[in-house]
PDB file of C-alpha atoms and ligand atoms in Angstrom:
ATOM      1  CA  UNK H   1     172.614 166.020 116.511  1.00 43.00           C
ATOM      2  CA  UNK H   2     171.471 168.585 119.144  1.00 46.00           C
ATOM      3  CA  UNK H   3     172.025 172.413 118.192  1.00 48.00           C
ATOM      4  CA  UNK H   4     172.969 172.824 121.621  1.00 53.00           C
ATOM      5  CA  UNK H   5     176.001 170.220 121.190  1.00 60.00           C
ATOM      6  CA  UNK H   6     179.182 171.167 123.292  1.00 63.00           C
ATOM      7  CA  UNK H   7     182.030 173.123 120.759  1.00 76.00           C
ATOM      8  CA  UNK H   8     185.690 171.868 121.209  1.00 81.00           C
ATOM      9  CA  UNK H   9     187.288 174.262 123.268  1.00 84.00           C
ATOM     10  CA  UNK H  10     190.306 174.757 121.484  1.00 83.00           C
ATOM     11  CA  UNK H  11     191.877 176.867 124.294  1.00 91.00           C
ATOM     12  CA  UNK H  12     190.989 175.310 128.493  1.00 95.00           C
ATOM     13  CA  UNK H  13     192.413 178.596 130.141  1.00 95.00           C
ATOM     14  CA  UNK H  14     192.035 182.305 128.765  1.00 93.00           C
ATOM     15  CA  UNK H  15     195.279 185.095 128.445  1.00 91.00           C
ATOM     16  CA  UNK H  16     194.899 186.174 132.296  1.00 92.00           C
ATOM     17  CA  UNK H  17     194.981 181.858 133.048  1.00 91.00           C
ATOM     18  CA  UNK H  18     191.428 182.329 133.870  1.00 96.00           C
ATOM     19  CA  UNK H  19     189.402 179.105 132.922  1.00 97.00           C
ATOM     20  CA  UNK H  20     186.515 178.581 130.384  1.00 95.00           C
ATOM     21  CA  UNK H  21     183.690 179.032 133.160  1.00 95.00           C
ATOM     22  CA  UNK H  22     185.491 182.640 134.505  1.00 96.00           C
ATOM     23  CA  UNK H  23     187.300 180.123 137.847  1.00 98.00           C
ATOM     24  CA  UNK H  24     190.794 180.821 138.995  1.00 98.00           C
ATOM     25  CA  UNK H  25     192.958 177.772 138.868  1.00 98.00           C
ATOM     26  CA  UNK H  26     192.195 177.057 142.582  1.00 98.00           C
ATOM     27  CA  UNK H  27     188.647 177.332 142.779  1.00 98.00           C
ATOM     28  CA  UNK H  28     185.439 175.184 143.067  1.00 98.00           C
ATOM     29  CA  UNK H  29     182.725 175.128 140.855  1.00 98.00           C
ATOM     30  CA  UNK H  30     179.496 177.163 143.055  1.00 98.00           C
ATOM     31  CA  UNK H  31     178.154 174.604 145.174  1.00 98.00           C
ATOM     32  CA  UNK H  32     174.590 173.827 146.880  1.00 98.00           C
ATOM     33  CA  UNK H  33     173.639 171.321 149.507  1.00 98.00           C
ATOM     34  CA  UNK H  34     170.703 170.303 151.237  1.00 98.00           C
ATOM     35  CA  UNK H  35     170.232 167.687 153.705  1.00 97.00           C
ATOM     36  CA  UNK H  36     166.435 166.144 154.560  1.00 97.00           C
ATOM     37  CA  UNK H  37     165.320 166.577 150.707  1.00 97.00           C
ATOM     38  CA  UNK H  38     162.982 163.479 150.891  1.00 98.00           C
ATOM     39  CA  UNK H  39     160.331 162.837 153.034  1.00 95.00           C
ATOM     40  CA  UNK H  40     160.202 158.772 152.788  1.00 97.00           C
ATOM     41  CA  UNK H  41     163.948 158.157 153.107  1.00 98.00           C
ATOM     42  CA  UNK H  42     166.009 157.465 156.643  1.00 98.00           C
ATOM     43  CA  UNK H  43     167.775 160.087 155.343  1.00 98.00           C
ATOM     44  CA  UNK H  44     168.545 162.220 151.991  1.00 98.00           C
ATOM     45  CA  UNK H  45     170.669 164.595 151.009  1.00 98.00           C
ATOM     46  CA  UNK H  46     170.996 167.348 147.405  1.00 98.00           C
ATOM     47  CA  UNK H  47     173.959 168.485 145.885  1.00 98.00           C
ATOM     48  CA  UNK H  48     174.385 171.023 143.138  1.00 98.00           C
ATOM     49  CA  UNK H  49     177.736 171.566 142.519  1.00 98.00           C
ATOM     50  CA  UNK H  50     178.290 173.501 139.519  1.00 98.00           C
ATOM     51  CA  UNK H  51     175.949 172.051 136.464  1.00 98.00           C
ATOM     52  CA  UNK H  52     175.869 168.910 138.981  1.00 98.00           C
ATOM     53  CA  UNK H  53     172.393 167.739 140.396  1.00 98.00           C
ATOM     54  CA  UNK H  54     172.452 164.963 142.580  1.00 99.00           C
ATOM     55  CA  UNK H  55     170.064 162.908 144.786  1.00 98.00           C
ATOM     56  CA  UNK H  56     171.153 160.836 147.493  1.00 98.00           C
ATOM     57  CA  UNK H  57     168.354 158.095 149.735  1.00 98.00           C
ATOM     58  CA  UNK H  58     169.632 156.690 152.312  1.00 98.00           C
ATOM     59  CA  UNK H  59     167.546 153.247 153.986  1.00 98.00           C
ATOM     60  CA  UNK H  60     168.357 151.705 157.304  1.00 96.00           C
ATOM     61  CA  UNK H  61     170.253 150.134 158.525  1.00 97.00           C
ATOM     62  CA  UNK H  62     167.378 147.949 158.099  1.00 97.00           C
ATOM     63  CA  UNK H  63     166.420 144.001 157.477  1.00 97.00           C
ATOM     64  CA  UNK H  64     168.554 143.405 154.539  1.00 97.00           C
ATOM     65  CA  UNK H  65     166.750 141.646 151.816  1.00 96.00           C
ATOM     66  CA  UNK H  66     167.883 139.514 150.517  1.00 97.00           C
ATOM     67  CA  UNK H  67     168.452 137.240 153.213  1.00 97.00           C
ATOM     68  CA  UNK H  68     171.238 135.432 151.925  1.00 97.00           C
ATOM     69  CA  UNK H  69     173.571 138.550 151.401  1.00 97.00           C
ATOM     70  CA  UNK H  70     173.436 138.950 154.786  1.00 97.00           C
ATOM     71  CA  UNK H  71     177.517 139.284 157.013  1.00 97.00           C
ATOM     72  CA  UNK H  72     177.380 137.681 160.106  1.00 97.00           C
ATOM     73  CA  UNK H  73     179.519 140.124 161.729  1.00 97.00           C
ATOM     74  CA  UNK H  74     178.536 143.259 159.804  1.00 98.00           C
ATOM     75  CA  UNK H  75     176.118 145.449 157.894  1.00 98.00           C
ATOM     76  CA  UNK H  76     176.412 145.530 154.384  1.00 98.00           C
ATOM     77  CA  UNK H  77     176.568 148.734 152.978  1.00 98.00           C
ATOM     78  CA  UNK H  78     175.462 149.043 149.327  1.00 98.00           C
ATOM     79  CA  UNK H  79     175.897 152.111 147.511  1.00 98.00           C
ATOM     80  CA  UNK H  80     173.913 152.438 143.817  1.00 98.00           C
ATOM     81  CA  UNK H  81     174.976 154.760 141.616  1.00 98.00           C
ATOM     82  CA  UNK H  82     172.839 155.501 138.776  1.00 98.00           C
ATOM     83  CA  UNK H  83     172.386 158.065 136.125  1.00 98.00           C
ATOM     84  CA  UNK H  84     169.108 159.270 135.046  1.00 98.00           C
ATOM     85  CA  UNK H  85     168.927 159.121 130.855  1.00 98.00           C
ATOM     86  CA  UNK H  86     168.204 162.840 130.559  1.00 98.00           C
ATOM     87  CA  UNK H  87     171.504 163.585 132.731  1.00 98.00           C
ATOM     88  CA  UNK H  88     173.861 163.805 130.004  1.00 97.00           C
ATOM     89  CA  UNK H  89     174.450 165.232 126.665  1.00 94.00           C
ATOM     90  CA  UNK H  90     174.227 161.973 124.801  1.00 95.00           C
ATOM     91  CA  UNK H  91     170.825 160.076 126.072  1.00 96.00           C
ATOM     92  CA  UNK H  92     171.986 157.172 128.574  1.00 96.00           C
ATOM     93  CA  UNK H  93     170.756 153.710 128.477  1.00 96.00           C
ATOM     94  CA  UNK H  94     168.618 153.142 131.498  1.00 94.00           C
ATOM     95  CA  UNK H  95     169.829 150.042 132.157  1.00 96.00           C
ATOM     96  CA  UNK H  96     172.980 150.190 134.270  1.00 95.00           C
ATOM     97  CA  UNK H  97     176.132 150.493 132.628  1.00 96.00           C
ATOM     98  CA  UNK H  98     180.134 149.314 133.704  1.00 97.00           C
ATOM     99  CA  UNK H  99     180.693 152.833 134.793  1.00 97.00           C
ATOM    100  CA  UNK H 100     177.909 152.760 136.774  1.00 98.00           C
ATOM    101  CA  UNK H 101     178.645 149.586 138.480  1.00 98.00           C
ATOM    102  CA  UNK H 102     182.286 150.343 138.762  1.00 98.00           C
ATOM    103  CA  UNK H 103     181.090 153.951 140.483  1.00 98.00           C
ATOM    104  CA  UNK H 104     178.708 152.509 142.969  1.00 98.00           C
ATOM    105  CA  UNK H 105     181.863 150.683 143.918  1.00 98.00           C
ATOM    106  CA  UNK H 106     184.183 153.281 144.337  1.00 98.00           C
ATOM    107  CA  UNK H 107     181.386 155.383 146.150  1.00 98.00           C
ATOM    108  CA  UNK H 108     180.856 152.665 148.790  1.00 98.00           C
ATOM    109  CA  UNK H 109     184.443 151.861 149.208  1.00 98.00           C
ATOM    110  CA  UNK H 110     185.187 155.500 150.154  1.00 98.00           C
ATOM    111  CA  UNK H 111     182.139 155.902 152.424  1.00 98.00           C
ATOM    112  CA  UNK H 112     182.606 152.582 154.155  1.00 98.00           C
ATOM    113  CA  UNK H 113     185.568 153.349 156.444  1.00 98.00           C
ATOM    114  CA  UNK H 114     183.505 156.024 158.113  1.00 98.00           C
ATOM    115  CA  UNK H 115     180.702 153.728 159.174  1.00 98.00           C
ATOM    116  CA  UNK H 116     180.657 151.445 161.955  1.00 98.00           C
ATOM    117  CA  UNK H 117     179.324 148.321 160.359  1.00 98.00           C
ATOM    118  CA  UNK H 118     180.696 146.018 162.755  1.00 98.00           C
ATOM    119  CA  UNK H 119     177.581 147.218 165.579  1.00 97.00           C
ATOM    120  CA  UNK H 120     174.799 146.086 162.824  1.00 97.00           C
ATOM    121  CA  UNK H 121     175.604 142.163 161.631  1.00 97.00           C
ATOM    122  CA  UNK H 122     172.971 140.954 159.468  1.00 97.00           C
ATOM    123  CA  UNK H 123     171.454 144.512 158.471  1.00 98.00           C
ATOM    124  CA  UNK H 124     171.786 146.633 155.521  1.00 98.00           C
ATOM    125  CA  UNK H 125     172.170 149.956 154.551  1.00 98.00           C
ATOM    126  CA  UNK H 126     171.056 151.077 151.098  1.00 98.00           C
ATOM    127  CA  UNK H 127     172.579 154.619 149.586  1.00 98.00           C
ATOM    128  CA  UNK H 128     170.762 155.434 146.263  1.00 98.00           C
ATOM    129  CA  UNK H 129     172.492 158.296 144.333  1.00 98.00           C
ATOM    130  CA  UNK H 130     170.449 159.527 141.474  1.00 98.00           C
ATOM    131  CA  UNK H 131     172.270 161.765 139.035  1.00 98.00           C
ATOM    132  CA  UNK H 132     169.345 164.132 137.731  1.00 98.00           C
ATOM    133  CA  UNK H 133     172.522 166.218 135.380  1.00 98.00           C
ATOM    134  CA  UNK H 134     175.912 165.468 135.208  1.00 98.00           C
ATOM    135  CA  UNK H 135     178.694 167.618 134.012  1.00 98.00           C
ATOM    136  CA  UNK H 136     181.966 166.551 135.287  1.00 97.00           C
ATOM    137  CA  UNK H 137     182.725 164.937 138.972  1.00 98.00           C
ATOM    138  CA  UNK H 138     179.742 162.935 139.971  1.00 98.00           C
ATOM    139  CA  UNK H 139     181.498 160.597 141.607  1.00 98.00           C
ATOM    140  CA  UNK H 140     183.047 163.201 144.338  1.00 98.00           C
ATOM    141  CA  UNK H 141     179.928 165.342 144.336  1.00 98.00           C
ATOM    142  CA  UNK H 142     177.843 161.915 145.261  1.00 98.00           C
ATOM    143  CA  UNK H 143     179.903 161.413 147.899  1.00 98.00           C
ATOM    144  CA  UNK H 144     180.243 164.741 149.535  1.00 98.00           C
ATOM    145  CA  UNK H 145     176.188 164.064 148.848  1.00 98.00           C
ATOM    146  CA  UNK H 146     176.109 160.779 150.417  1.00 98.00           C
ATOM    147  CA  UNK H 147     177.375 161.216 153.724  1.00 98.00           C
ATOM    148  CA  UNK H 148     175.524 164.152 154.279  1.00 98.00           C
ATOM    149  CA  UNK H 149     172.880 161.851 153.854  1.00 98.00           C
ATOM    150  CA  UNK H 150     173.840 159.017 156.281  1.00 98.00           C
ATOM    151  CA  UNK H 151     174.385 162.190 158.642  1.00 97.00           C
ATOM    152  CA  UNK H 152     170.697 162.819 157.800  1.00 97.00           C
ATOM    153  CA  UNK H 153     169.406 159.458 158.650  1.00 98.00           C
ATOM    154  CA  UNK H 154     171.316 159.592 162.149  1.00 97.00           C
ATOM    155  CA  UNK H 155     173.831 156.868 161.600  1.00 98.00           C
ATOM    156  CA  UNK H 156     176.997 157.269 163.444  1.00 97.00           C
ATOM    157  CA  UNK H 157     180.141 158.059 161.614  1.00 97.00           C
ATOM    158  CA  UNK H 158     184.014 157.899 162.649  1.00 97.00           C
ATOM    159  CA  UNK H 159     183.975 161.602 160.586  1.00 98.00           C
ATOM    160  CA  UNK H 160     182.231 162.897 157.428  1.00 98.00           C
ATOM    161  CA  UNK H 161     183.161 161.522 154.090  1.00 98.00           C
ATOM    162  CA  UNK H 162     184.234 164.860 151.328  1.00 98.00           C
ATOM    163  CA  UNK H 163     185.378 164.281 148.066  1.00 98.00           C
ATOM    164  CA  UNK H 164     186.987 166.787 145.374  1.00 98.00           C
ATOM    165  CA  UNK H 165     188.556 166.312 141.930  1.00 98.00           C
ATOM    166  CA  UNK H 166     191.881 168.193 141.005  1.00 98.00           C
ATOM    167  CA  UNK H 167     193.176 167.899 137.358  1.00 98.00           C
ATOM    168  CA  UNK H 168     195.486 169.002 134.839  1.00 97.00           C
ATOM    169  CA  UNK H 169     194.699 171.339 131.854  1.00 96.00           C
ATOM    170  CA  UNK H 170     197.029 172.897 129.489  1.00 94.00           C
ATOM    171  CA  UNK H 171     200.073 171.892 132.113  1.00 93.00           C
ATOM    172  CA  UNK H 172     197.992 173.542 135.300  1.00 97.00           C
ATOM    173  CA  UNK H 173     196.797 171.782 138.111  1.00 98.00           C
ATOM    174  CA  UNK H 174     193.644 172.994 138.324  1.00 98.00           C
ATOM    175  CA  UNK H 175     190.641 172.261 141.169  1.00 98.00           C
ATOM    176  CA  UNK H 176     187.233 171.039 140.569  1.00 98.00           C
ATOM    177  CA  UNK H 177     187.327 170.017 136.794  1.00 98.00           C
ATOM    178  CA  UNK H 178     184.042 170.366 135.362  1.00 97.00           C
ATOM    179  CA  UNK H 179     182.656 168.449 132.069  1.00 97.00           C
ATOM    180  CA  UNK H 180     184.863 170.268 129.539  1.00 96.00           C
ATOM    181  CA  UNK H 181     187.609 169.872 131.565  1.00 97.00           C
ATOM    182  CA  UNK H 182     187.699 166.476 132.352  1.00 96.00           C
ATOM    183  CA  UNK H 183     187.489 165.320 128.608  1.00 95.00           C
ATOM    184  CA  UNK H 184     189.970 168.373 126.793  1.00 95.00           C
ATOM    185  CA  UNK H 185     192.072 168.415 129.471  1.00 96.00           C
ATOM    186  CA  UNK H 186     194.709 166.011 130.222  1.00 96.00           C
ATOM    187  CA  UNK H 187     194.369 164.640 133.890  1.00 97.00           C
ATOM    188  CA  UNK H 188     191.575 164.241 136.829  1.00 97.00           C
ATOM    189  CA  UNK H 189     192.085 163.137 139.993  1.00 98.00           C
ATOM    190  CA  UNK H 190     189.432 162.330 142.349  1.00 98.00           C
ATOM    191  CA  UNK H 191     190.259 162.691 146.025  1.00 98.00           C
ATOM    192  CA  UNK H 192     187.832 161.412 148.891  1.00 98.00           C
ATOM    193  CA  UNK H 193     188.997 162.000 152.707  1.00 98.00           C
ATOM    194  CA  UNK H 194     187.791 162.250 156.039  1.00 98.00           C
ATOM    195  CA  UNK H 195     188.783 165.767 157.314  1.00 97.00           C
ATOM    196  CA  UNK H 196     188.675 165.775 160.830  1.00 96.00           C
ATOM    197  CA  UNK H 197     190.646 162.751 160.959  1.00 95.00           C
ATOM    198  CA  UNK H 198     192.917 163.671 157.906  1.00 96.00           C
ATOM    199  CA  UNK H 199     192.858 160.150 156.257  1.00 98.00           C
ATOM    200  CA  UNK H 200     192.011 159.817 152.208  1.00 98.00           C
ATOM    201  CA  UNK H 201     189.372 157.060 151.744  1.00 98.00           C
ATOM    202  CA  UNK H 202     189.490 157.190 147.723  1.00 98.00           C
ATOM    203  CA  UNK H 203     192.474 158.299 145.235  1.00 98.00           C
ATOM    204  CA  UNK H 204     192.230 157.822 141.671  1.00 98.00           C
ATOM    205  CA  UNK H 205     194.257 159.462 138.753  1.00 97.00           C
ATOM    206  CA  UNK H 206     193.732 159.608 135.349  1.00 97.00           C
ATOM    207  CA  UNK H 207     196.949 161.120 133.520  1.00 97.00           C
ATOM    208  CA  UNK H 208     200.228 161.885 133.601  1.00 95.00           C
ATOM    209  CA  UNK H 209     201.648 163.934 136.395  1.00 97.00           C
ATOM    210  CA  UNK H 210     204.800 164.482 137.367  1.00 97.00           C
ATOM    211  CA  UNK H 211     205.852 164.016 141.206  1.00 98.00           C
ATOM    212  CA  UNK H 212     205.532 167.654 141.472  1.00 97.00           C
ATOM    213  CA  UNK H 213     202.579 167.808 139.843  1.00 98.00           C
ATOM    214  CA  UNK H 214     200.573 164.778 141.771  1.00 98.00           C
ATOM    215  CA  UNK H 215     201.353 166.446 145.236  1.00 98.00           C
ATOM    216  CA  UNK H 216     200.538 169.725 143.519  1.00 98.00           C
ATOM    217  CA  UNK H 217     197.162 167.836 142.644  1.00 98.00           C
ATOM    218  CA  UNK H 218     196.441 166.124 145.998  1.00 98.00           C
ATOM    219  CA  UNK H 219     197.022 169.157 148.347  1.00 98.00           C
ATOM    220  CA  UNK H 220     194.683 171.149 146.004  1.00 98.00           C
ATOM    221  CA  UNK H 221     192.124 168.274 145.699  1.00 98.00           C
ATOM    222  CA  UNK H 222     192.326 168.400 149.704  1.00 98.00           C
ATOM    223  CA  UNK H 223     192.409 171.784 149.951  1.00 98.00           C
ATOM    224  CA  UNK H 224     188.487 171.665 148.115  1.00 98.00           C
ATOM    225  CA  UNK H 225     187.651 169.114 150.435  1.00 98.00           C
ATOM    226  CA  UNK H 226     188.177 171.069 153.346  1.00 98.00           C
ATOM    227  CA  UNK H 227     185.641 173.916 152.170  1.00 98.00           C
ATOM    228  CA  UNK H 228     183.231 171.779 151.130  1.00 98.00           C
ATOM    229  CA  UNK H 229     183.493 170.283 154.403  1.00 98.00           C
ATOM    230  CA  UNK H 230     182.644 173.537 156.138  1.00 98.00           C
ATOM    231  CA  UNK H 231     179.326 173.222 153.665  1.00 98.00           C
ATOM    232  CA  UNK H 232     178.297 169.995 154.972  1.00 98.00           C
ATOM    233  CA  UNK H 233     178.923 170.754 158.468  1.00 97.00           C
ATOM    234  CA  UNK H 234     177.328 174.452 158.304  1.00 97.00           C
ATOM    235  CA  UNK H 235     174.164 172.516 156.616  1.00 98.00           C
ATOM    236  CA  UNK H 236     174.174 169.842 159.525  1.00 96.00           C
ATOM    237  CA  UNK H 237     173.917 172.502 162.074  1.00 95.00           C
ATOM    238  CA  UNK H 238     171.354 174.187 160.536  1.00 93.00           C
ATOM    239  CA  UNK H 239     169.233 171.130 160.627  1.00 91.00           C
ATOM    240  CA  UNK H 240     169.899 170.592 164.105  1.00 88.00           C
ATOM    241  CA  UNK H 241     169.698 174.588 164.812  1.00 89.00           C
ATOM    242  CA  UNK H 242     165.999 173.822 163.932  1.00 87.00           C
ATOM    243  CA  UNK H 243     165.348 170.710 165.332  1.00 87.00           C
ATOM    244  CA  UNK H 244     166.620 172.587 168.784  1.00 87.00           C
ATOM    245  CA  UNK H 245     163.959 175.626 168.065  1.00 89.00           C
ATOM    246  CA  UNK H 246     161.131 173.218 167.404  1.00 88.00           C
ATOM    247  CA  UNK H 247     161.830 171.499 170.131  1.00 88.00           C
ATOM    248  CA  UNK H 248     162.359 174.577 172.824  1.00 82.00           C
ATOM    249  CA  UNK H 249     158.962 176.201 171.501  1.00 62.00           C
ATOM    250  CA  UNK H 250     157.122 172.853 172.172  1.00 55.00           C
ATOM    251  CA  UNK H 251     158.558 172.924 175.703  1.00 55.00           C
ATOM    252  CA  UNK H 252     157.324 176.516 176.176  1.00 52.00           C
ATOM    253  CA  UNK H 253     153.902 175.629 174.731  1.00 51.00           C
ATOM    254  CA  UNK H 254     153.917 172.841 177.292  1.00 50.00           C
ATOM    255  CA  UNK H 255     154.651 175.893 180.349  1.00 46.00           C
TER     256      UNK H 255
HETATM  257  N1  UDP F   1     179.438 161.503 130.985  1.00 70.71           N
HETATM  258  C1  UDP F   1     178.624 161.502 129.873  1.00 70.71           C
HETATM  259  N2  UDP F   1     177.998 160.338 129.507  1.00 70.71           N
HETATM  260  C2  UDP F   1     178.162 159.180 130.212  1.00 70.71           C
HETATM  261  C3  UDP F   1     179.007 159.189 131.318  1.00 70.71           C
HETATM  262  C4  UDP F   1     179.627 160.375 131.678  1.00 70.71           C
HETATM  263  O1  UDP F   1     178.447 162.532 129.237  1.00 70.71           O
HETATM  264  O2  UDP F   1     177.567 158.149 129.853  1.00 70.71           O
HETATM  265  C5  UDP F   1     180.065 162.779 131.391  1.00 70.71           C
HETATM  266  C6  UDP F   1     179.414 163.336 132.657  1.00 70.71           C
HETATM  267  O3  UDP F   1     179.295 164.731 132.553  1.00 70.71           O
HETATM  268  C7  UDP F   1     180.405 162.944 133.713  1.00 70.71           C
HETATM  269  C8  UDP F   1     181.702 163.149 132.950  1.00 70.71           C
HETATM  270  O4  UDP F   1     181.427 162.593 131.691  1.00 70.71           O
HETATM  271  O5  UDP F   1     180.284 163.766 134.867  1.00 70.71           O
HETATM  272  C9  UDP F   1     182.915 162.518 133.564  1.00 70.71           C
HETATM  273  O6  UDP F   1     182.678 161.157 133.799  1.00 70.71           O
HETATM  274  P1  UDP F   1     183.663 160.273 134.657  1.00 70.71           P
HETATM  275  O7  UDP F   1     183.458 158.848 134.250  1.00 70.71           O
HETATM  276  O8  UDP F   1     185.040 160.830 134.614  1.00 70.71           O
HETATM  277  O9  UDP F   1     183.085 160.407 136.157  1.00 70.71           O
HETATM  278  P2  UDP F   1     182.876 161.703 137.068  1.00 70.71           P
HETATM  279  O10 UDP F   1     183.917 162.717 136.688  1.00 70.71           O
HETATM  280  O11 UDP F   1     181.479 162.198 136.794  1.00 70.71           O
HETATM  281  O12 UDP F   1     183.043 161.211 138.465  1.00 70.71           O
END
């Protein structure tokens, strides 16, 4: 057994309700992102998001291979979750596991309604999510990741796709549960939305919570949403702040 071995908490929030990583009740975990990590993709995107490092490649839409899978009257998205072996406490199996599987579903279902896959029958669009260290909410933080990617490789979206988690420890609603959180305390909830359009694309729950407490839960899920929406859309016009500059000092070279 590794020295480094997580203790059990026996206490989730301190005497001033502060929680084990020094965040108020409300707050997210420090968060990173980066779109344009990889050179080969369409398109790629990073997040960090707390002890969370993920990697998001994003192909086409291109020929979809193989041929058989292919819709007649739409692009098939396929989303592929995976977890590196090193990414967690406990070494994973390489080979893919029922979380995994179940995950890449849940990732694609919540991306999918902001696509327009009816415009590409036949094609294919592949969204690899690599999770290089996990610790708690990998499923939101890949798809906060993932559509910043898609933005990346310039395919048209109905709105951006932004997930957060809110959960329950020691009877608070709490936002962003990390690791720790997510297996002492006693409820998670993962919430994935569009923003500008206000419409949830993925709600699942994982607890007990009272009426109160669910609507508690979901406001404060969308609540994180919303700023890490202003991340992805500062980081999108960033990239396109710099595509404009390269592209204005090329014209004056050309004067
Ligand atoms: N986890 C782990 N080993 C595994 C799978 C998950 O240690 O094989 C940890 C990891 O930190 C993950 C957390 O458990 O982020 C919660 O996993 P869950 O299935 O709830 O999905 P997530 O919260 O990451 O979306």
């Amino acid at each position: 057994m590794s020295l480094l071995k997580q203790s059990i908490p026996t206490k989730l929030l301190d005497d001033n309700g502060m929680r084990l990583d020094g965040r108020r009740l409300d707050e997210l975990r420090p968060t990173k992102l980066e779109m344009g990590t990889l050179k080969r993709a369409d398109g790629s995107a990073y997040i960090e998001q707390g002890k969370n490092k993920i990697l998001v490649a994003v192909y086409g839409p291109r020929e979809l291979h193989p041929h058989h899978l292919a819709l007649p009257d739409r692009c098939l998205l396929r989303c592929i979750y995976r977890m590196a072996s090193f990414s967690v406490e406990e070494r994973k199996s390489p080979a893919p596991g029922r979380r995994e599987i179940e995950l890449s579903k849940v990732i694609r279902e919540a991306i999918e309604p902001a696509l327009f896959l009816e415009e590409y029958p036949r094609a294919g669009i592949d969204v690899y999510i690599q999770i290089l260290q996990a610790d708690g909410g990998t499923r939101c933080a890949s798809i906060t990741a993932a559509s910043l990617a898609l933005a990346d490789a310039g395919i048209p979206m109905r709105d951006i796709v932004v997930a957060c988690a809110a959960g329950k420890v020691e009877d608070q609603v709490v936002l962003d549960i990390d690791d720790v959180e997510d297996k002492y305390g006693t409820g998670d909830m993962p919430v994935a939305m569009m923003p500008r359009k206000n419409e949830i694309t993925l709600l699942q729950l994982d607890g007990i919570f009272s009426p109160e407490e669910f609507q508690k839960a979901l406001e404060l899920a969308q609540q994180g949403c919303k700023q890490l929406y202003e991340l992805q859309r500062s980081v999108i016009k960033e990239k396109y702040k710099t595509i404009r500059e390269e592209v204005g000092g090329d014209e004056k070279k050309e004067k």
